[in-house]
């Protein structure tokens, strides 16, 4: 079960989240808060897995509040302003819901959170073994810049090196930590290695990776 709270100064927005949450069987929305500080204090004493967090609030912005949270707390920003998406990316937010958002889009964010929670134990080691034509190779997540899917193969790009492995993107995503995100149907990037963010692409070292509208909700 995935536990969550929602923080938003607009009661109507909280009602939408409550309504959507009731339809997600693996999500338990424990509380909602119209006051950001009260919500933050609740989370400190009763930690949850996920926080749905508005950005524009009177006392403290969601951006500032997210920066005060523990790294393991997943954050999904909810806002009517798309210009904050880049900041959400920089803060390692799990997702970015642009109001008004549909139930299907809300469910997508919840599924992403559940997937990440399930991946945490494997990601804690900081590495994974990848099968290649030359045998098993130990891949350190910190060294991986991005991944590119080509047919039935995935190319892993490291600094000065490429590793080709036979697997699907869905299989690969289950192995990667939270800071690896899909920016395109054929690309997954390491957010910790992104040097420059533009509207339709990101820069990682010498490489430029595309960002599509379908997957760029956090960019």
JSON list of C-alpha atoms in Angstrom, two decimals:
[
{"chain": "A", "resi": 1, "resn": "UNK", "atom": "CA", "xyz": [0.00, 0.00, 0.00]},
{"chain": "A", "resi": 2, "resn": "UNK", "atom": "CA", "xyz": [1.17, 3.50, -0.87]},
{"chain": "A", "resi": 3, "resn": "UNK", "atom": "CA", "xyz": [0.54, 6.15, 1.80]},
{"chain": "A", "resi": 4, "resn": "UNK", "atom": "CA", "xyz": [0.10, 9.81, 0.91]},
{"chain": "A", "resi": 5, "resn": "UNK", "atom": "CA", "xyz": [-1.02, 13.27, 1.97]},
{"chain": "A", "resi": 6, "resn": "UNK", "atom": "CA", "xyz": [-2.01, 16.29, -0.13]},
{"chain": "A", "resi": 7, "resn": "UNK", "atom": "CA", "xyz": [-1.10, 19.92, 0.56]},
{"chain": "A", "resi": 8, "resn": "UNK", "atom": "CA", "xyz": [-2.89, 22.68, -1.36]},
{"chain": "A", "resi": 9, "resn": "UNK", "atom": "CA", "xyz": [-4.33, 26.02, -0.27]},
{"chain": "A", "resi": 10, "resn": "UNK", "atom": "CA", "xyz": [-7.31, 25.53, -2.61]},
{"chain": "A", "resi": 11, "resn": "UNK", "atom": "CA", "xyz": [-10.04, 23.35, -1.11]},
{"chain": "A", "resi": 12, "resn": "UNK", "atom": "CA", "xyz": [-11.44, 22.51, -4.55]},
{"chain": "A", "resi": 13, "resn": "UNK", "atom": "CA", "xyz": [-8.07, 21.09, -5.59]},
{"chain": "A", "resi": 14, "resn": "UNK", "atom": "CA", "xyz": [-7.96, 18.96, -2.44]},
{"chain": "A", "resi": 15, "resn": "UNK", "atom": "CA", "xyz": [-11.45, 17.64, -3.18]},
{"chain": "A", "resi": 16, "resn": "UNK", "atom": "CA", "xyz": [-10.31, 16.57, -6.66]},
{"chain": "A", "resi": 17, "resn": "UNK", "atom": "CA", "xyz": [-7.33, 14.72, -5.19]},
{"chain": "A", "resi": 18, "resn": "UNK", "atom": "CA", "xyz": [-9.54, 13.04, -2.59]},
{"chain": "A", "resi": 19, "resn": "UNK", "atom": "CA", "xyz": [-11.99, 11.95, -5.28]},
{"chain": "A", "resi": 20, "resn": "UNK", "atom": "CA", "xyz": [-9.24, 10.56, -7.50]},
{"chain": "A", "resi": 21, "resn": "UNK", "atom": "CA", "xyz": [-7.49, 8.85, -4.57]},
{"chain": "A", "resi": 22, "resn": "UNK", "atom": "CA", "xyz": [-10.65, 6.93, -3.67]},
{"chain": "A", "resi": 23, "resn": "UNK", "atom": "CA", "xyz": [-10.46, 5.26, -7.08]},
{"chain": "A", "resi": 24, "resn": "UNK", "atom": "CA", "xyz": [-6.84, 4.09, -6.72]},
{"chain": "A", "resi": 25, "resn": "UNK", "atom": "CA", "xyz": [-6.91, 0.76, -4.83]},
{"chain": "A", "resi": 26, "resn": "UNK", "atom": "CA", "xyz": [-3.24, 0.77, -3.79]},
{"chain": "A", "resi": 27, "resn": "UNK", "atom": "CA", "xyz": [-3.25, 4.38, -2.52]},
{"chain": "A", "resi": 28, "resn": "UNK", "atom": "CA", "xyz": [-4.18, 5.42, 1.02]},
{"chain": "A", "resi": 29, "resn": "UNK", "atom": "CA", "xyz": [-4.63, 9.18, 1.28]},
{"chain": "A", "resi": 30, "resn": "UNK", "atom": "CA", "xyz": [-4.19, 9.68, 5.01]},
{"chain": "A", "resi": 31, "resn": "UNK", "atom": "CA", "xyz": [-4.93, 13.41, 5.21]},
{"chain": "A", "resi": 32, "resn": "UNK", "atom": "CA", "xyz": [-5.22, 16.64, 3.24]},
{"chain": "A", "resi": 33, "resn": "UNK", "atom": "CA", "xyz": [-4.05, 20.09, 4.32]},
{"chain": "A", "resi": 34, "resn": "UNK", "atom": "CA", "xyz": [-4.84, 23.60, 3.13]},
{"chain": "A", "resi": 35, "resn": "UNK", "atom": "CA", "xyz": [-2.02, 24.94, 5.31]},
{"chain": "A", "resi": 36, "resn": "UNK", "atom": "CA", "xyz": [1.48, 23.99, 4.17]},
{"chain": "A", "resi": 37, "resn": "UNK", "atom": "CA", "xyz": [3.18, 24.19, 7.58]},
{"chain": "A", "resi": 38, "resn": "UNK", "atom": "CA", "xyz": [0.51, 22.01, 9.20]},
{"chain": "A", "resi": 39, "resn": "UNK", "atom": "CA", "xyz": [0.95, 19.42, 6.47]},
{"chain": "A", "resi": 40, "resn": "UNK", "atom": "CA", "xyz": [4.72, 19.50, 6.86]},
{"chain": "A", "resi": 41, "resn": "UNK", "atom": "CA", "xyz": [4.45, 19.04, 10.63]},
{"chain": "A", "resi": 42, "resn": "UNK", "atom": "CA", "xyz": [2.10, 16.08, 10.13]},
{"chain": "A", "resi": 43, "resn": "UNK", "atom": "CA", "xyz": [4.58, 14.42, 7.79]},
{"chain": "A", "resi": 44, "resn": "UNK", "atom": "CA", "xyz": [7.42, 14.88, 10.30]},
{"chain": "A", "resi": 45, "resn": "UNK", "atom": "CA", "xyz": [5.50, 12.96, 12.97]},
{"chain": "A", "resi": 46, "resn": "UNK", "atom": "CA", "xyz": [3.64, 10.54, 10.68]},
{"chain": "A", "resi": 47, "resn": "UNK", "atom": "CA", "xyz": [5.79, 10.09, 7.55]},
{"chain": "A", "resi": 48, "resn": "UNK", "atom": "CA", "xyz": [4.10, 8.99, 4.33]},
{"chain": "A", "resi": 49, "resn": "UNK", "atom": "CA", "xyz": [5.51, 7.65, 1.07]},
{"chain": "A", "resi": 50, "resn": "UNK", "atom": "CA", "xyz": [4.14, 10.37, -1.19]},
{"chain": "A", "resi": 51, "resn": "UNK", "atom": "CA", "xyz": [3.09, 14.03, -0.98]},
{"chain": "A", "resi": 52, "resn": "UNK", "atom": "CA", "xyz": [0.88, 15.73, -3.56]},
{"chain": "A", "resi": 53, "resn": "UNK", "atom": "CA", "xyz": [2.13, 19.29, -3.26]},
{"chain": "A", "resi": 54, "resn": "UNK", "atom": "CA", "xyz": [0.83, 22.54, -4.70]},
{"chain": "A", "resi": 55, "resn": "UNK", "atom": "CA", "xyz": [3.45, 25.13, -5.62]},
{"chain": "A", "resi": 56, "resn": "UNK", "atom": "CA", "xyz": [1.75, 28.52, -5.24]},
{"chain": "A", "resi": 57, "resn": "UNK", "atom": "CA", "xyz": [0.78, 28.82, -1.56]},
{"chain": "A", "resi": 58, "resn": "UNK", "atom": "CA", "xyz": [0.69, 31.93, 0.65]},
{"chain": "A", "resi": 59, "resn": "UNK", "atom": "CA", "xyz": [3.02, 31.12, 3.57]},
{"chain": "A", "resi": 60, "resn": "UNK", "atom": "CA", "xyz": [5.61, 28.92, 1.89]},
{"chain": "A", "resi": 61, "resn": "UNK", "atom": "CA", "xyz": [5.85, 27.72, -1.69]},
{"chain": "A", "resi": 62, "resn": "UNK", "atom": "CA", "xyz": [5.71, 24.06, -2.57]},
{"chain": "A", "resi": 63, "resn": "UNK", "atom": "CA", "xyz": [9.18, 24.44, -4.10]},
{"chain": "A", "resi": 64, "resn": "UNK", "atom": "CA", "xyz": [10.63, 25.58, -0.76]},
{"chain": "A", "resi": 65, "resn": "UNK", "atom": "CA", "xyz": [8.71, 22.94, 1.17]},
{"chain": "A", "resi": 66, "resn": "UNK", "atom": "CA", "xyz": [9.94, 20.17, -1.12]},
{"chain": "A", "resi": 67, "resn": "UNK", "atom": "CA", "xyz": [13.49, 21.27, -0.42]},
{"chain": "A", "resi": 68, "resn": "UNK", "atom": "CA", "xyz": [12.90, 20.68, 3.30]},
{"chain": "A", "resi": 69, "resn": "UNK", "atom": "CA", "xyz": [11.72, 17.09, 2.89]},
{"chain": "A", "resi": 70, "resn": "UNK", "atom": "CA", "xyz": [13.82, 13.98, 3.35]},
{"chain": "A", "resi": 71, "resn": "UNK", "atom": "CA", "xyz": [15.26, 12.60, 0.11]},
{"chain": "A", "resi": 72, "resn": "UNK", "atom": "CA", "xyz": [13.25, 9.37, 0.35]},
{"chain": "A", "resi": 73, "resn": "UNK", "atom": "CA", "xyz": [9.91, 11.24, 0.36]},
{"chain": "A", "resi": 74, "resn": "UNK", "atom": "CA", "xyz": [8.33, 11.18, -3.08]},
{"chain": "A", "resi": 75, "resn": "UNK", "atom": "CA", "xyz": [6.80, 14.46, -4.26]},
{"chain": "A", "resi": 76, "resn": "UNK", "atom": "CA", "xyz": [4.26, 15.01, -7.01]},
{"chain": "A", "resi": 77, "resn": "UNK", "atom": "CA", "xyz": [3.79, 18.70, -7.74]},
{"chain": "A", "resi": 78, "resn": "UNK", "atom": "CA", "xyz": [0.26, 19.85, -8.58]},
{"chain": "A", "resi": 79, "resn": "UNK", "atom": "CA", "xyz": [-0.04, 23.31, -10.11]},
{"chain": "A", "resi": 80, "resn": "UNK", "atom": "CA", "xyz": [-1.75, 25.34, -12.81]},
{"chain": "A", "resi": 81, "resn": "UNK", "atom": "CA", "xyz": [1.55, 26.82, -13.96]},
{"chain": "A", "resi": 82, "resn": "UNK", "atom": "CA", "xyz": [3.68, 24.84, -16.40]},
{"chain": "A", "resi": 83, "resn": "UNK", "atom": "CA", "xyz": [6.70, 27.13, -16.00]},
{"chain": "A", "resi": 84, "resn": "UNK", "atom": "CA", "xyz": [7.54, 25.43, -12.70]},
{"chain": "A", "resi": 85, "resn": "UNK", "atom": "CA", "xyz": [8.19, 22.08, -14.37]},
{"chain": "A", "resi": 86, "resn": "UNK", "atom": "CA", "xyz": [11.93, 22.69, -14.77]},
{"chain": "A", "resi": 87, "resn": "UNK", "atom": "CA", "xyz": [12.25, 23.51, -11.06]},
{"chain": "A", "resi": 88, "resn": "UNK", "atom": "CA", "xyz": [10.39, 20.31, -10.24]},
{"chain": "A", "resi": 89, "resn": "UNK", "atom": "CA", "xyz": [12.88, 18.38, -12.32]},
{"chain": "A", "resi": 90, "resn": "UNK", "atom": "CA", "xyz": [15.80, 20.01, -10.47]},
{"chain": "A", "resi": 91, "resn": "UNK", "atom": "CA", "xyz": [14.27, 19.06, -7.10]},
{"chain": "A", "resi": 92, "resn": "UNK", "atom": "CA", "xyz": [14.01, 15.42, -8.18]},
{"chain": "A", "resi": 93, "resn": "UNK", "atom": "CA", "xyz": [10.22, 15.45, -7.99]},
{"chain": "A", "resi": 94, "resn": "UNK", "atom": "CA", "xyz": [8.58, 12.19, -8.99]},
{"chain": "A", "resi": 95, "resn": "UNK", "atom": "CA", "xyz": [6.02, 13.80, -11.29]},
{"chain": "A", "resi": 96, "resn": "UNK", "atom": "CA", "xyz": [4.34, 17.07, -12.20]},
{"chain": "A", "resi": 97, "resn": "UNK", "atom": "CA", "xyz": [0.55, 17.25, -12.55]},
{"chain": "A", "resi": 98, "resn": "UNK", "atom": "CA", "xyz": [-0.73, 20.27, -14.43]},
{"chain": "A", "resi": 99, "resn": "UNK", "atom": "CA", "xyz": [-4.18, 21.36, -13.20]},
{"chain": "A", "resi": 100, "resn": "UNK", "atom": "CA", "xyz": [-6.80, 20.41, -14.09]},
{"chain": "A", "resi": 101, "resn": "UNK", "atom": "CA", "xyz": [-5.59, 16.81, -14.30]},
{"chain": "A", "resi": 102, "resn": "UNK", "atom": "CA", "xyz": [-7.64, 13.75, -15.15]},
{"chain": "A", "resi": 103, "resn": "UNK", "atom": "CA", "xyz": [-8.04, 10.57, -13.14]},
{"chain": "A", "resi": 104, "resn": "UNK", "atom": "CA", "xyz": [-5.92, 8.70, -15.68]},
{"chain": "A", "resi": 105, "resn": "UNK", "atom": "CA", "xyz": [-3.08, 11.21, -15.31]},
{"chain": "A", "resi": 106, "resn": "UNK", "atom": "CA", "xyz": [-3.37, 11.03, -11.51]},
{"chain": "A", "resi": 107, "resn": "UNK", "atom": "CA", "xyz": [-3.28, 7.23, -11.68]},
{"chain": "A", "resi": 108, "resn": "UNK", "atom": "CA", "xyz": [-0.17, 7.39, -13.85]},
{"chain": "A", "resi": 109, "resn": "UNK", "atom": "CA", "xyz": [1.62, 9.42, -11.16]},
{"chain": "A", "resi": 110, "resn": "UNK", "atom": "CA", "xyz": [0.48, 6.98, -8.45]},
{"chain": "A", "resi": 111, "resn": "UNK", "atom": "CA", "xyz": [1.71, 4.00, -10.46]},
{"chain": "A", "resi": 112, "resn": "UNK", "atom": "CA", "xyz": [5.07, 5.70, -10.89]},
{"chain": "A", "resi": 113, "resn": "UNK", "atom": "CA", "xyz": [5.26, 6.16, -7.11]},
{"chain": "A", "resi": 114, "resn": "UNK", "atom": "CA", "xyz": [4.35, 2.54, -6.46]},
{"chain": "A", "resi": 115, "resn": "UNK", "atom": "CA", "xyz": [6.95, 1.36, -8.96]},
{"chain": "A", "resi": 116, "resn": "UNK", "atom": "CA", "xyz": [9.61, 3.47, -7.28]},
{"chain": "A", "resi": 117, "resn": "UNK", "atom": "CA", "xyz": [8.72, 2.18, -3.83]},
{"chain": "A", "resi": 118, "resn": "UNK", "atom": "CA", "xyz": [9.11, -1.38, -5.10]},
{"chain": "A", "resi": 119, "resn": "UNK", "atom": "CA", "xyz": [12.44, -0.54, -6.74]},
{"chain": "A", "resi": 120, "resn": "UNK", "atom": "CA", "xyz": [14.03, 1.06, -3.66]},
{"chain": "A", "resi": 121, "resn": "UNK", "atom": "CA", "xyz": [15.58, -2.10, -2.13]},
{"chain": "A", "resi": 122, "resn": "UNK", "atom": "CA", "xyz": [17.39, -2.96, -5.37]},
{"chain": "A", "resi": 123, "resn": "UNK", "atom": "CA", "xyz": [18.48, 0.63, -5.98]},
{"chain": "A", "resi": 124, "resn": "UNK", "atom": "CA", "xyz": [19.96, 0.96, -2.48]},
{"chain": "A", "resi": 125, "resn": "UNK", "atom": "CA", "xyz": [23.06, -1.01, -3.53]},
{"chain": "A", "resi": 126, "resn": "UNK", "atom": "CA", "xyz": [24.07, 1.69, -6.00]},
{"chain": "A", "resi": 127, "resn": "UNK", "atom": "CA", "xyz": [24.68, -0.82, -8.77]},
{"chain": "A", "resi": 128, "resn": "UNK", "atom": "CA", "xyz": [23.17, -3.64, -10.78]},
{"chain": "A", "resi": 129, "resn": "UNK", "atom": "CA", "xyz": [24.57, -6.46, -12.90]},
{"chain": "A", "resi": 130, "resn": "UNK", "atom": "CA", "xyz": [23.74, -6.22, -16.60]},
{"chain": "A", "resi": 131, "resn": "UNK", "atom": "CA", "xyz": [23.94, -9.15, -18.98]},
{"chain": "A", "resi": 132, "resn": "UNK", "atom": "CA", "xyz": [25.88, -8.49, -22.19]},
{"chain": "A", "resi": 133, "resn": "UNK", "atom": "CA", "xyz": [27.40, -10.62, -24.95]},
{"chain": "A", "resi": 134, "resn": "UNK", "atom": "CA", "xyz": [30.62, -10.66, -22.91]},
{"chain": "A", "resi": 135, "resn": "UNK", "atom": "CA", "xyz": [28.93, -11.80, -19.70]},
{"chain": "A", "resi": 136, "resn": "UNK", "atom": "CA", "xyz": [27.66, -10.03, -16.57]},
{"chain": "A", "resi": 137, "resn": "UNK", "atom": "CA", "xyz": [28.88, -6.44, -16.12]},
{"chain": "A", "resi": 138, "resn": "UNK", "atom": "CA", "xyz": [28.58, -4.47, -12.88]},
{"chain": "A", "resi": 139, "resn": "UNK", "atom": "CA", "xyz": [26.90, -1.16, -13.68]},
{"chain": "A", "resi": 140, "resn": "UNK", "atom": "CA", "xyz": [27.18, 1.68, -11.15]},
{"chain": "A", "resi": 141, "resn": "UNK", "atom": "CA", "xyz": [24.14, 3.95, -11.39]},
{"chain": "A", "resi": 142, "resn": "UNK", "atom": "CA", "xyz": [26.24, 7.07, -10.76]},
{"chain": "A", "resi": 143, "resn": "UNK", "atom": "CA", "xyz": [28.26, 6.36, -13.92]},
{"chain": "A", "resi": 144, "resn": "UNK", "atom": "CA", "xyz": [25.24, 5.95, -16.19]},
{"chain": "A", "resi": 145, "resn": "UNK", "atom": "CA", "xyz": [24.30, 9.05, -18.19]},
{"chain": "A", "resi": 146, "resn": "UNK", "atom": "CA", "xyz": [21.31, 7.78, -20.15]},
{"chain": "A", "resi": 147, "resn": "UNK", "atom": "CA", "xyz": [19.80, 4.77, -21.90]},
{"chain": "A", "resi": 148, "resn": "UNK", "atom": "CA", "xyz": [18.55, 4.42, -25.46]},
{"chain": "A", "resi": 149, "resn": "UNK", "atom": "CA", "xyz": [16.20, 1.73, -26.74]},
{"chain": "A", "resi": 150, "resn": "UNK", "atom": "CA", "xyz": [16.83, 0.32, -30.21]},
{"chain": "A", "resi": 151, "resn": "UNK", "atom": "CA", "xyz": [14.60, -2.58, -31.20]},
{"chain": "A", "resi": 152, "resn": "UNK", "atom": "CA", "xyz": [15.10, -5.40, -28.71]},
{"chain": "A", "resi": 153, "resn": "UNK", "atom": "CA", "xyz": [18.29, -3.87, -27.33]},
{"chain": "A", "resi": 154, "resn": "UNK", "atom": "CA", "xyz": [19.17, -1.06, -24.93]},
{"chain": "A", "resi": 155, "resn": "UNK", "atom": "CA", "xyz": [22.35, 0.99, -25.21]},
{"chain": "A", "resi": 156, "resn": "UNK", "atom": "CA", "xyz": [23.69, 2.27, -21.88]},
{"chain": "A", "resi": 157, "resn": "UNK", "atom": "CA", "xyz": [25.75, 5.45, -22.25]},
{"chain": "A", "resi": 158, "resn": "UNK", "atom": "CA", "xyz": [28.54, 6.10, -19.76]},
{"chain": "A", "resi": 159, "resn": "UNK", "atom": "CA", "xyz": [31.35, 8.64, -20.05]},
{"chain": "A", "resi": 160, "resn": "UNK", "atom": "CA", "xyz": [33.55, 7.34, -22.85]},
{"chain": "A", "resi": 161, "resn": "UNK", "atom": "CA", "xyz": [31.82, 3.97, -23.00]},
{"chain": "A", "resi": 162, "resn": "UNK", "atom": "CA", "xyz": [28.68, 2.28, -24.32]},
{"chain": "A", "resi": 163, "resn": "UNK", "atom": "CA", "xyz": [27.19, -0.99, -23.12]},
{"chain": "A", "resi": 164, "resn": "UNK", "atom": "CA", "xyz": [24.63, -2.88, -25.20]},
{"chain": "A", "resi": 165, "resn": "UNK", "atom": "CA", "xyz": [22.25, -5.29, -23.50]},
{"chain": "A", "resi": 166, "resn": "UNK", "atom": "CA", "xyz": [19.21, -7.25, -24.67]},
{"chain": "A", "resi": 167, "resn": "UNK", "atom": "CA", "xyz": [16.20, -6.21, -22.57]},
{"chain": "A", "resi": 168, "resn": "UNK", "atom": "CA", "xyz": [13.07, -4.07, -22.77]},
{"chain": "A", "resi": 169, "resn": "UNK", "atom": "CA", "xyz": [12.79, -0.58, -21.32]},
{"chain": "A", "resi": 170, "resn": "UNK", "atom": "CA", "xyz": [10.15, -1.84, -18.91]},
{"chain": "A", "resi": 171, "resn": "UNK", "atom": "CA", "xyz": [12.58, -4.44, -17.57]},
{"chain": "A", "resi": 172, "resn": "UNK", "atom": "CA", "xyz": [15.32, -1.83, -17.29]},
{"chain": "A", "resi": 173, "resn": "UNK", "atom": "CA", "xyz": [13.12, 0.68, -15.45]},
{"chain": "A", "resi": 174, "resn": "UNK", "atom": "CA", "xyz": [12.51, -1.86, -12.70]},
{"chain": "A", "resi": 175, "resn": "UNK", "atom": "CA", "xyz": [16.25, -1.95, -12.04]},
{"chain": "A", "resi": 176, "resn": "UNK", "atom": "CA", "xyz": [16.95, 1.78, -12.01]},
{"chain": "A", "resi": 177, "resn": "UNK", "atom": "CA", "xyz": [16.64, 4.20, -9.07]},
{"chain": "A", "resi": 178, "resn": "UNK", "atom": "CA", "xyz": [14.18, 7.06, -8.71]},
{"chain": "A", "resi": 179, "resn": "UNK", "atom": "CA", "xyz": [16.40, 9.68, -10.39]},
{"chain": "A", "resi": 180, "resn": "UNK", "atom": "CA", "xyz": [16.26, 7.90, -13.76]},
{"chain": "A", "resi": 181, "resn": "UNK", "atom": "CA", "xyz": [13.30, 9.22, -15.77]},
{"chain": "A", "resi": 182, "resn": "UNK", "atom": "CA", "xyz": [11.83, 8.60, -19.20]},
{"chain": "A", "resi": 183, "resn": "UNK", "atom": "CA", "xyz": [12.06, 11.71, -21.40]},
{"chain": "A", "resi": 184, "resn": "UNK", "atom": "CA", "xyz": [11.08, 10.01, -24.66]},
{"chain": "A", "resi": 185, "resn": "UNK", "atom": "CA", "xyz": [9.74, 6.62, -25.74]},
{"chain": "A", "resi": 186, "resn": "UNK", "atom": "CA", "xyz": [13.34, 5.66, -26.56]},
{"chain": "A", "resi": 187, "resn": "UNK", "atom": "CA", "xyz": [15.32, 7.43, -23.82]},
{"chain": "A", "resi": 188, "resn": "UNK", "atom": "CA", "xyz": [15.80, 7.27, -20.04]},
{"chain": "A", "resi": 189, "resn": "UNK", "atom": "CA", "xyz": [18.11, 9.86, -18.45]},
{"chain": "A", "resi": 190, "resn": "UNK", "atom": "CA", "xyz": [19.95, 10.12, -15.15]},
{"chain": "A", "resi": 191, "resn": "UNK", "atom": "CA", "xyz": [18.57, 13.35, -13.66]},
{"chain": "A", "resi": 192, "resn": "UNK", "atom": "CA", "xyz": [21.65, 13.69, -11.47]},
{"chain": "A", "resi": 193, "resn": "UNK", "atom": "CA", "xyz": [23.85, 13.98, -14.57]},
{"chain": "A", "resi": 194, "resn": "UNK", "atom": "CA", "xyz": [21.75, 16.51, -16.50]},
{"chain": "A", "resi": 195, "resn": "UNK", "atom": "CA", "xyz": [23.77, 19.68, -17.14]},
{"chain": "A", "resi": 196, "resn": "UNK", "atom": "CA", "xyz": [21.28, 21.73, -19.12]},
{"chain": "A", "resi": 197, "resn": "UNK", "atom": "CA", "xyz": [17.51, 21.61, -19.54]},
{"chain": "A", "resi": 198, "resn": "UNK", "atom": "CA", "xyz": [15.80, 23.05, -22.60]},
{"chain": "A", "resi": 199, "resn": "UNK", "atom": "CA", "xyz": [12.24, 22.84, -23.83]},
{"chain": "A", "resi": 200, "resn": "UNK", "atom": "CA", "xyz": [12.67, 19.82, -26.10]},
{"chain": "A", "resi": 201, "resn": "UNK", "atom": "CA", "xyz": [16.00, 18.36, -25.02]},
{"chain": "A", "resi": 202, "resn": "UNK", "atom": "CA", "xyz": [18.45, 17.90, -22.15]},
{"chain": "A", "resi": 203, "resn": "UNK", "atom": "CA", "xyz": [22.23, 17.99, -22.16]},
{"chain": "A", "resi": 204, "resn": "UNK", "atom": "CA", "xyz": [24.30, 15.26, -20.48]},
{"chain": "A", "resi": 205, "resn": "UNK", "atom": "CA", "xyz": [28.01, 15.77, -21.04]},
{"chain": "A", "resi": 206, "resn": "UNK", "atom": "CA", "xyz": [28.67, 15.58, -24.78]},
{"chain": "A", "resi": 207, "resn": "UNK", "atom": "CA", "xyz": [25.23, 14.10, -25.47]},
{"chain": "A", "resi": 208, "resn": "UNK", "atom": "CA", "xyz": [21.89, 15.75, -26.25]},
{"chain": "A", "resi": 209, "resn": "UNK", "atom": "CA", "xyz": [18.78, 13.70, -25.48]},
{"chain": "A", "resi": 210, "resn": "UNK", "atom": "CA", "xyz": [15.29, 14.57, -26.79]},
{"chain": "A", "resi": 211, "resn": "UNK", "atom": "CA", "xyz": [12.31, 15.32, -24.57]},
{"chain": "A", "resi": 212, "resn": "UNK", "atom": "CA", "xyz": [8.88, 14.51, -26.00]},
{"chain": "A", "resi": 213, "resn": "UNK", "atom": "CA", "xyz": [5.56, 16.02, -24.95]},
{"chain": "A", "resi": 214, "resn": "UNK", "atom": "CA", "xyz": [4.33, 12.60, -23.83]},
{"chain": "A", "resi": 215, "resn": "UNK", "atom": "CA", "xyz": [7.13, 12.08, -21.32]},
{"chain": "A", "resi": 216, "resn": "UNK", "atom": "CA", "xyz": [8.28, 15.60, -20.54]},
{"chain": "A", "resi": 217, "resn": "UNK", "atom": "CA", "xyz": [5.80, 16.42, -17.77]},
{"chain": "A", "resi": 218, "resn": "UNK", "atom": "CA", "xyz": [8.67, 16.85, -15.33]},
{"chain": "A", "resi": 219, "resn": "UNK", "atom": "CA", "xyz": [10.97, 18.85, -17.61]}
]
